């Protein structure tokens, strides 16, 4: 299978990152980061989540953050919500580019921890969401399968288990006569490896032909970019990523520090460009955004390219020198 | 091409890492790290370099460090040298497991910067080294091609250029009637990408059939593990790596911090194990060594797995819980 010619990368840093940082970062700074990402050509940016301000105080001012954005035409500024209350709050904010997402879980324990319901119960509730989005006139754009590769609570997620979840999704789409544009496999806590990625992408294509496969990869154990490369060679052209590798899990790591977060946007864009794949993103401007994120957060972030610079910078230098 | 069943990983952290850290780390600590790496099953460990104490004061006590080692039978404790003086010093230290290495450069500018001679001049000098090793009764084990993918000073290194260097190596081996066990492509300053890795491995196999291909990868721009994965799928079974991702280049990075170093040993071992490839390394013990390195150095190191823990730990936990 050959590499895609173009890849779509959705930026999640402002939400994935700042939801686990300490609260208190000024709206002006977070808006500046979103704007820098849009200026770099990121076509879709998840700005914030509308979730319980008690559980996630860092996102309590999501509405104010959206209101503060200087939006760029053609860029989508999205939000995350997990329940009807969050959805209602998001709908009340005109700057949110509303998009419908369905969530499925490949692990019962993880579903119970996040939602208080089994994976099967939570999957059944997605039918209500289909109706809710229909009533609101919002297109369902994507479905996610969480812990699609493995779960810290349940251990390995077998391919059979995942296939069962995907069969359930196919069933729901048929029952609801819903055409689903995208399905993402989410490696929520970093269990994937490059061969598992390819085999599980195949499962999606078998169960849901015609649905575009996306990947939401975490770099928890250092395999994020390798997993993305394996997916690119398998024709996947849709990824979530996080600027500077923002995000991560203070609860999911070894005692000697917190675990890494999402795969790093600019490192992924660099991989694509070096492989001759177009992304629509200006890598130098994206690096500016990554360095801005690092200045805002005030500590060294995980991204590699941001601390080394691109190759084009050296190529230009070499041409000048010779 | 299928994955190798076994991979050999040579550990370079004690040398690559401590040669750029500030001087002054106690011999006892550095010896403890080497011992921890040997206990983890690392079959070959590059302990230190015998180089100018003025230029690299961190390695001035290389002889004392070797003398302090509690060596493990079956483990090779190697050293690096760059000239006859260094070679002489290494030979005077009984604990050094002497092994002959030849060095070639794919970039003139880099060769001049490192050696004060052009790449062609330096390549010609390798014939004297063949003789020197013969006279000393030391087997030539490997050759390295430095900046085999690109150079910060010269920019891209074309495949034609690399092929020319490899042709020169083949010429030397014929002239000297020397059988070379290994040839490493070194991505000295992080220019490689997964497809370039495969194409350049092919060049080695074409020019030097029967010579085992190795890779010395740097994670400067975040592609280290992806490059290694591409190589594994191309049948490469020999890698250099550095515990905790020690090493790096304070001079090669963007103003906002230093650039990353070698590909991280434990992250690479994890990739191999998850792909079903044997390494002979006990990953949990290797993580112990990585965390020891981090405690010694006193700052957060680059490795990802060390901060997240293995999957086997979670798998065991999940089995206990169910």
XYZ file of C-alpha atoms in Angstrom:
644
model
C 0.000 0.000 0.000
C 1.383 3.389 -0.814
C 1.644 6.529 1.252
C -1.238 8.999 1.041
C -0.457 12.154 -0.923
C -2.120 14.388 1.652
C -2.740 13.921 5.343
C -5.196 15.746 7.599
C -3.921 16.431 11.114
C -6.287 17.714 13.774
C -4.711 19.732 16.541
C -5.703 18.882 20.115
C -2.975 20.593 22.155
C -5.052 23.464 23.537
C -7.535 20.991 24.974
C -5.437 17.857 25.691
C -2.616 19.975 27.046
C -4.298 22.560 29.163
C -6.788 20.134 30.682
C -3.956 18.581 32.677
C -1.774 21.592 33.275
C -2.389 23.498 36.519
C -5.350 25.868 36.181
C -4.809 29.596 35.867
C -3.259 30.150 32.450
C -4.580 33.446 31.159
C -7.209 33.321 28.463
C -5.128 35.724 26.406
C -2.203 33.294 26.338
C -4.294 30.267 25.445
C -6.076 32.247 22.722
C -2.708 33.349 21.355
C -1.663 29.694 21.106
C -4.849 28.770 19.238
C -4.313 31.694 16.876
C -0.681 30.718 16.267
C -1.824 27.191 15.402
C -4.425 28.524 12.979
C -1.814 30.820 11.427
C 0.377 27.752 10.878
C -2.397 26.218 8.778
C -3.966 23.782 11.248
C -7.373 23.222 9.678
C -9.100 21.954 12.808
C -8.203 22.876 16.376
C -9.862 21.472 19.491
C -9.857 24.559 21.661
C -11.357 23.381 24.945
C -13.806 21.024 26.589
C -17.147 21.731 28.206
C -16.908 19.499 31.228
C -17.544 19.710 34.955
C -15.686 22.760 36.324
C -15.274 20.901 39.603
C -13.529 17.909 37.994
C -11.582 19.910 35.389
C -11.243 23.508 36.644
C -8.738 24.195 33.862
C -11.624 24.124 31.369
C -14.100 26.145 33.437
C -13.577 29.206 31.247
C -14.028 27.390 27.930
C -16.815 29.752 26.839
C -14.711 32.839 27.567
C -11.765 31.335 25.697
C -13.852 30.756 22.579
C -15.234 34.288 22.825
C -11.705 35.692 22.984
C -10.528 33.965 19.787
C -9.666 35.940 16.706
C -10.977 33.252 14.328
C -9.524 32.570 10.910
C -11.881 31.855 8.008
C -11.716 28.216 6.917
C -10.328 26.942 10.231
C -12.614 24.852 12.451
C -12.509 25.578 16.186
C -14.026 22.575 17.923
C -14.846 21.552 21.471
C -15.210 18.331 23.432
C -18.179 17.414 25.641
C -19.068 14.200 27.423
C -22.721 14.637 28.375
C -25.827 16.638 27.604
C -24.917 19.393 30.029
C -21.588 19.938 28.278
C -23.251 19.799 24.884
C -25.778 22.414 26.006
C -22.994 24.721 27.179
C -21.118 24.313 23.893
C -24.225 25.086 21.847
C -24.656 28.345 23.750
C -21.268 29.606 22.540
C -21.560 30.948 18.970
C -17.816 30.677 18.280
C -17.811 26.902 18.712
C -17.843 25.062 15.391
C -20.184 22.285 16.490
C -19.471 18.788 15.230
C -21.016 15.520 16.386
C -18.841 12.734 17.755
C -19.822 9.274 18.997
C -17.726 7.430 21.583
C -17.271 3.713 22.057
C -15.063 1.848 24.511
C -13.044 -1.319 23.951
C -12.566 -1.755 27.688
C -15.329 -2.183 30.242
C -13.186 -1.097 33.158
C -12.144 2.107 31.413
C -15.752 2.859 30.473
C -16.870 2.322 34.065
C -14.074 4.554 35.345
C -14.848 7.360 32.881
C -18.615 7.042 32.556
C -19.932 4.880 35.348
C -21.382 2.459 32.772
C -20.159 -0.669 31.024
C -18.846 -0.391 27.478
C -22.015 -2.025 26.129
C -24.299 0.319 28.079
C -22.324 3.328 26.909
C -22.415 2.105 23.301
C -26.210 1.793 23.499
C -26.415 5.424 24.640
C -24.705 6.550 21.446
C -28.048 5.979 19.680
C -29.533 8.727 21.824
C -26.678 10.966 20.764
C -27.390 10.260 17.094
C -30.927 11.487 17.718
C -29.735 14.456 19.751
C -27.436 15.593 16.934
C -30.159 15.050 14.340
C -32.551 17.206 16.362
C -29.900 19.906 16.675
C -29.054 19.826 12.975
C -25.463 18.891 13.680
C -23.726 16.363 11.420
C -22.094 13.374 13.088
C -18.555 13.670 11.793
C -16.673 10.932 13.646
C -16.740 8.052 16.056
C -13.914 7.167 18.419
C -13.061 3.781 19.871
C -11.255 4.449 23.148
C -8.484 2.134 24.446
C -8.593 0.411 21.064
C -5.209 -1.241 21.647
C -5.068 -1.867 25.368
C -6.055 -0.516 28.732
C -4.128 0.032 31.956
C -7.065 -1.449 33.864
C -7.925 -4.465 31.719
C -4.596 -5.103 30.029
C -4.445 -6.126 26.381
C -7.517 -5.485 24.256
C -7.709 -8.404 21.861
C -8.410 -7.955 18.163
C -11.566 -10.000 18.662
C -12.720 -7.579 21.322
C -12.093 -4.596 19.068
C -13.771 -6.345 16.166
C -16.826 -6.847 18.354
C -16.947 -3.147 19.155
C -16.619 -2.269 15.475
C -19.377 -4.721 14.592
C -21.532 -2.906 17.138
C -20.744 0.419 15.496
C -21.668 -1.006 12.083
C -24.928 -2.258 13.554
C -25.772 1.160 14.989
C -25.006 2.921 11.711
C -27.325 0.548 9.865
C -30.111 0.881 12.404
C -29.875 4.648 12.416
C -29.314 4.904 8.634
C -26.313 7.049 9.451
C -23.384 7.602 7.129
C -20.281 7.999 9.285
C -17.415 9.927 7.664
C -14.624 8.974 10.093
C -13.775 6.360 12.690
C -10.758 6.880 14.935
C -8.914 4.179 16.806
C -7.677 5.866 19.984
C -4.555 4.523 21.664
C -5.666 6.214 24.833
C -2.915 5.016 27.173
C -0.119 4.056 24.790
C -0.487 0.305 24.163
C -0.156 0.282 20.391
C 2.781 -0.890 18.329
C 3.268 -0.473 14.577
C 2.049 -3.934 13.582
C -0.973 -3.807 15.859
C -1.841 -0.465 14.257
C -1.894 -2.008 10.797
C -3.902 -5.053 11.823
C -6.490 -2.963 13.644
C -6.825 -0.483 10.796
C -7.619 -3.543 8.661
C -10.355 -4.496 11.134
C -11.976 -1.095 10.741
C -11.820 -1.308 6.959
C -13.393 -4.757 7.021
C -16.226 -3.880 9.401
C -16.819 -0.322 8.149
C -15.936 -0.136 4.462
C -16.235 3.394 3.160
C -15.537 4.970 6.544
C -12.289 6.927 6.669
C -9.936 5.583 9.330
C -8.268 8.009 11.724
C -5.786 7.508 14.539
C -5.499 9.219 17.903
C -2.064 8.157 19.098
C -0.346 8.707 22.418
C 3.423 8.703 22.747
C 3.307 7.265 26.247
C 5.967 4.615 25.558
C 7.869 6.290 22.744
C 6.197 4.522 19.812
C 3.883 7.340 18.712
C 5.721 8.401 15.568
C 6.593 4.813 14.628
C 2.909 3.922 14.964
C 2.005 6.894 12.771
C 4.571 5.840 10.168
C 3.172 2.321 10.084
C -0.304 3.797 9.607
C 0.853 6.122 6.817
C 2.308 3.145 4.953
C -1.074 1.494 5.422
C -2.809 4.412 3.709
C -4.139 6.203 6.818
C -4.482 9.931 6.132
C -6.157 11.263 9.291
C -4.500 11.865 12.671
C -5.020 13.714 15.921
C -1.886 15.249 17.408
C -0.826 17.774 19.997
C 1.531 20.712 19.541
C 4.832 20.245 21.381
C 3.486 16.908 22.607
C 1.289 18.705 25.122
C -0.977 16.502 27.186
C -0.116 13.354 29.017
C -1.208 11.667 32.115
C 0.007 12.587 35.549
C -1.818 9.483 36.842
C -0.703 6.973 34.236
C 3.019 7.052 34.752
C 5.750 5.512 36.797
C 6.503 7.080 40.141
C 9.484 8.906 38.684
C 7.441 11.431 36.687
C 4.347 11.691 34.550
C 3.834 9.879 31.280
C 4.042 11.504 27.856
C 0.952 12.665 25.994
C -0.279 12.769 22.447
C 1.963 12.290 19.531
C 3.646 15.609 18.807
C 2.087 17.552 15.919
C 5.204 19.122 14.530
C 7.236 15.904 14.753
C 4.435 14.160 12.831
C 4.226 16.961 10.246
C 8.006 16.725 9.822
C 7.762 12.975 9.214
C 5.078 13.566 6.585
C 7.014 16.267 4.785
C 10.216 14.204 4.750
C 8.219 11.320 3.237
C 6.807 13.657 0.584
C 3.305 13.819 2.089
C 1.519 17.187 2.077
C -0.166 18.417 5.259
C -1.212 21.984 4.453
C 0.755 23.084 7.494
C 3.631 25.585 7.516
C 6.144 23.713 9.652
C 8.244 26.724 10.623
C 5.128 28.553 11.820
C 3.991 25.442 13.663
C 7.352 25.379 15.440
C 6.753 29.004 16.423
C 3.477 27.846 17.984
C 5.248 24.988 19.782
C 7.838 27.349 21.231
C 5.049 29.719 22.266
C 3.346 26.805 24.042
C 6.599 26.042 25.851
C 6.999 29.653 26.944
C 3.402 29.747 28.190
C 3.654 26.482 30.112
C 7.054 27.429 31.486
C 8.888 24.109 31.263
C 10.639 22.067 28.576
C 8.011 20.263 26.490
C 8.340 16.838 24.907
C 8.573 17.717 21.216
C 11.864 16.868 19.531
C 11.804 18.997 16.382
C 11.114 22.182 18.325
C 14.436 21.836 20.115
C 16.438 20.930 17.023
C 14.947 22.952 14.198
C 13.877 21.697 10.801
C 16.167 20.346 8.115
C 15.067 23.025 5.664
C 16.697 25.607 7.900
C 20.004 23.710 7.598
C 19.491 23.099 3.887
C 19.061 26.823 3.329
C 22.155 27.485 5.433
C 24.210 24.963 3.489
C 23.196 26.513 0.183
C 24.193 29.946 1.444
C 27.541 28.639 2.691
C 28.544 26.864 -0.534
C 11.086 -8.645 4.084
C 10.313 -10.046 7.508
C 11.375 -8.882 10.933
C 14.559 -10.398 12.368
C 13.975 -12.921 15.160
C 16.774 -11.475 17.290
C 18.306 -8.045 17.411
C 21.656 -6.974 18.859
C 21.638 -3.583 20.575
C 24.898 -1.970 21.630
C 24.673 0.438 24.519
C 26.450 3.787 24.150
C 24.883 5.842 26.943
C 27.857 5.894 29.315
C 30.039 7.355 26.567
C 27.588 9.341 24.384
C 25.842 10.667 27.456
C 28.599 11.567 29.801
C 30.828 13.072 27.127
C 28.422 16.005 26.889
C 27.238 16.260 30.462
C 29.176 18.625 32.710
C 32.364 17.003 34.029
C 32.608 15.827 37.614
C 30.288 12.836 37.881
C 31.890 10.442 40.327
C 33.524 7.339 38.907
C 31.530 5.245 41.354
C 28.238 6.487 39.899
C 29.264 6.013 36.286
C 30.569 2.525 37.091
C 27.279 1.722 38.810
C 25.420 2.695 35.648
C 27.628 0.477 33.491
C 27.103 -2.397 35.905
C 23.338 -1.874 35.911
C 23.357 -1.999 32.117
C 25.365 -5.214 32.125
C 23.000 -6.685 34.716
C 20.115 -5.876 32.369
C 21.735 -8.056 29.714
C 23.359 -5.450 27.475
C 25.956 -7.538 25.651
C 28.181 -4.650 24.587
C 28.581 -1.368 26.414
C 30.718 1.544 25.253
C 32.045 2.741 28.579
C 34.115 5.796 27.705
C 36.345 7.416 25.122
C 40.087 7.994 25.141
C 40.239 11.479 23.729
C 41.969 14.764 24.487
C 41.316 15.639 28.153
C 41.471 19.296 27.178
C 38.706 19.001 24.570
C 36.593 16.471 26.489
C 37.452 16.746 30.192
C 34.483 14.524 31.021
C 36.413 11.550 29.616
C 39.767 12.375 31.220
C 39.328 9.611 33.799
C 38.382 6.898 31.304
C 41.182 4.608 32.496
C 40.121 4.944 36.120
C 36.508 4.259 35.195
C 37.420 1.039 33.422
C 39.563 -0.002 36.382
C 36.633 0.567 38.737
C 34.232 -1.691 36.820
C 32.972 -4.914 38.291
C 32.886 -6.710 34.933
C 30.392 -9.400 34.024
C 31.570 -12.445 32.088
C 30.287 -12.451 28.520
C 29.695 -8.694 28.391
C 32.001 -6.581 26.204
C 33.154 -3.258 27.670
C 34.389 -1.156 24.769
C 35.945 2.246 24.289
C 36.150 4.867 21.574
C 39.312 6.506 20.287
C 39.951 8.854 17.377
C 43.730 8.802 16.933
C 46.857 6.840 17.759
C 47.325 8.550 21.088
C 43.850 7.525 22.189
C 44.378 4.008 20.904
C 47.627 3.787 22.861
C 45.912 4.893 26.060
C 43.111 2.348 25.565
C 45.590 -0.469 24.983
C 47.264 0.329 28.292
C 44.029 -0.380 30.202
C 43.575 -4.141 30.659
C 39.846 -3.870 31.356
C 39.106 -2.452 27.895
C 37.752 -5.064 25.494
C 39.635 -3.824 22.447
C 37.825 -3.890 19.120
C 38.866 -2.271 15.848
C 36.604 0.262 14.139
C 37.106 2.138 10.870
C 35.493 5.533 10.260
C 34.362 7.081 7.007
C 32.609 10.385 6.374
C 29.840 11.177 3.883
C 30.390 14.897 4.373
C 33.608 16.783 3.676
C 32.698 19.709 5.887
C 31.944 17.448 8.837
C 35.195 15.542 8.325
C 37.165 18.788 8.220
C 35.423 20.023 11.365
C 36.068 16.794 13.273
C 39.410 15.721 11.826
C 40.957 18.619 9.980
C 41.017 16.528 6.785
C 38.685 16.002 3.858
C 36.475 12.908 3.794
C 38.672 11.377 1.085
C 41.892 12.051 3.004
C 40.404 10.580 6.157
C 39.157 7.523 4.276
C 42.654 6.926 2.941
C 43.998 6.975 6.501
C 41.757 4.057 7.402
C 44.213 1.809 5.543
C 46.853 2.725 8.127
C 44.371 1.784 10.834
C 43.821 -1.631 9.237
C 47.566 -2.179 9.483
C 47.724 -0.804 13.015
C 45.011 -3.226 14.179
C 46.671 -6.125 12.361
C 49.964 -5.352 14.097
C 48.194 -5.191 17.459
C 46.310 -8.438 16.883
C 42.950 -6.705 17.184
C 40.127 -7.760 14.888
C 38.425 -5.026 12.865
C 34.810 -5.506 13.909
C 32.991 -2.610 12.254
C 33.106 0.413 10.009
C 30.960 3.516 10.489
C 29.824 5.979 7.853
C 29.249 9.269 9.653
C 26.514 11.723 8.537
C 25.258 9.010 6.227
C 21.900 10.761 5.757
C 22.692 14.444 5.955
C 24.902 17.008 7.605
C 24.169 20.307 9.322
C 27.118 21.839 7.471
C 26.616 20.446 3.977
C 22.892 19.781 3.990
C 21.459 16.666 2.344
C 23.867 13.827 1.641
C 22.691 12.318 -1.631
C 22.367 8.583 -2.147
C 24.976 8.893 -4.880
C 27.379 10.462 -2.422
C 26.807 7.700 0.110
C 27.140 5.069 -2.590
C 30.495 6.554 -3.513
C 31.674 6.295 0.091
C 30.503 2.678 0.273
C 32.272 1.896 -2.994
C 35.419 3.300 -1.418
C 34.952 1.041 1.598
C 34.506 -1.973 -0.673
C 37.691 -0.983 -2.494
C 39.652 -0.757 0.752
C 38.397 -4.138 1.965
C 39.492 -5.747 -1.312
C 42.894 -4.075 -1.294
C 43.518 -5.037 2.318
C 41.964 -8.519 1.959
C 39.877 -7.658 4.991
C 36.602 -9.318 5.898
C 34.420 -6.706 7.588
C 31.734 -8.084 9.901
C 29.620 -4.933 10.299
C 28.984 -1.608 8.630
C 26.962 1.033 10.426
C 25.174 3.933 8.807
C 25.328 6.734 11.372
C 22.602 9.372 11.352
C 24.932 11.628 13.253
C 22.769 14.762 13.386
C 19.268 13.424 12.825
C 18.590 13.762 9.073
C 17.173 10.309 8.398
C 13.591 9.359 7.726
C 12.157 5.845 7.514
C 12.209 5.572 3.725
C 15.720 6.976 3.412
C 16.809 4.393 5.986
C 15.522 1.551 3.837
C 16.991 2.881 0.614
C 20.395 3.440 2.174
C 20.436 0.028 3.842
C 19.876 -1.323 0.319
C 22.924 0.630 -0.884
C 25.083 -1.021 1.762
C 23.791 -4.462 0.857
C 24.496 -3.841 -2.812
C 28.025 -2.479 -2.340
C 29.014 -4.746 0.566
C 27.153 -8.056 0.255
C 27.854 -10.301 3.232
C 28.544 -7.396 5.577
C 26.005 -7.066 8.365
C 24.257 -3.679 8.325
C 23.952 -1.724 11.562
C 22.351 1.610 12.375
C 23.454 4.353 14.720
C 20.356 6.545 14.955
C 19.849 9.894 16.648
C 16.435 11.048 17.790
C 17.226 14.694 17.104
C 13.961 15.366 15.248
C 11.749 12.709 16.791
C 12.056 10.063 14.076
C 14.530 7.745 15.825
C 12.154 4.932 16.722
C 10.261 5.225 13.426
C 13.595 4.943 11.597
C 14.460 1.890 13.679
C 11.082 0.308 12.918
C 11.571 0.860 9.196
C 14.992 -0.766 9.485
C 13.636 -3.749 11.437
C 11.075 -4.354 8.707
C 13.984 -4.238 6.282
C 15.764 -7.026 8.166
C 18.294 -4.902 10.069
C 19.246 -6.617 13.337
C 22.024 -4.407 14.730
C 21.598 -1.022 16.439
C 23.439 1.408 18.679
C 21.300 3.097 21.310
C 21.632 5.075 24.510
C 19.969 4.391 27.842
C 17.331 6.981 28.721
C 18.183 8.733 25.448
C 21.356 10.096 27.006
C 23.568 12.105 24.704
C 22.570 14.855 22.365
C 24.082 17.993 21.109
C 24.156 21.243 23.004
C 25.551 22.855 19.848
C 23.199 21.354 17.285
C 19.883 22.630 18.538
C 17.583 25.608 18.302
C 18.192 28.484 20.657
C 15.419 27.260 22.922
C 17.310 24.260 24.291
C 19.629 21.504 23.215
C 18.772 18.825 20.695
C 17.947 15.226 21.596
C 20.553 12.475 21.445
C 20.705 8.849 20.465
C 17.662 6.743 20.080
C 16.647 5.555 23.528
C 17.692 1.971 24.311
C 14.744 0.967 26.416
C 12.205 2.489 24.039
C 13.856 0.520 21.209
C 13.934 -2.687 23.243
C 10.241 -2.175 24.034
C 9.450 -1.795 20.325
C 11.317 -5.016 19.580
C 9.604 -6.996 22.310
C 6.150 -5.742 21.305
C 6.919 -6.834 17.728
C 7.991 -10.273 18.971
C 11.715 -9.693 18.409
C 14.129 -11.022 21.038
C 16.888 -8.747 22.356
C 18.435 -10.703 25.229
C 17.733 -7.702 27.435
C 15.624 -7.709 30.606
C 13.496 -4.646 30.013
C 12.500 -4.056 33.626
C 16.160 -4.133 34.676
C 17.044 -1.829 31.811
C 14.428 0.609 33.074
C 16.080 0.414 36.475
C 19.316 1.450 34.773
C 17.547 4.297 32.964
C 16.103 5.611 36.210
C 19.511 5.308 37.833
C 20.967 7.369 34.968
C 18.291 9.999 35.538
C 19.054 10.154 39.261
C 22.763 10.472 38.561
C 22.353 13.206 35.977
C 19.807 15.015 38.124
C 17.291 16.108 35.480
C 14.434 14.528 33.536
C 15.860 12.478 30.677
C 14.317 11.979 27.249
C 13.228 8.356 27.400
C 9.498 7.745 27.227
C 9.122 4.204 28.577
C 11.043 5.018 31.741
C 8.391 7.535 32.735
C 5.425 5.346 31.847
C 6.457 1.815 32.739
C 6.175 -1.278 30.591
C 2.962 -2.906 29.445
C 3.886 -6.163 31.136
C 3.600 -4.388 34.480
C 0.002 -3.411 33.592
C -0.702 -6.838 32.118
C 0.374 -8.471 35.376
C -1.747 -5.997 37.299
C -4.786 -6.669 35.147
C -4.421 -10.414 35.601
C -4.202 -9.970 39.346
C -7.280 -7.742 39.374
C -9.505 -10.080 37.347
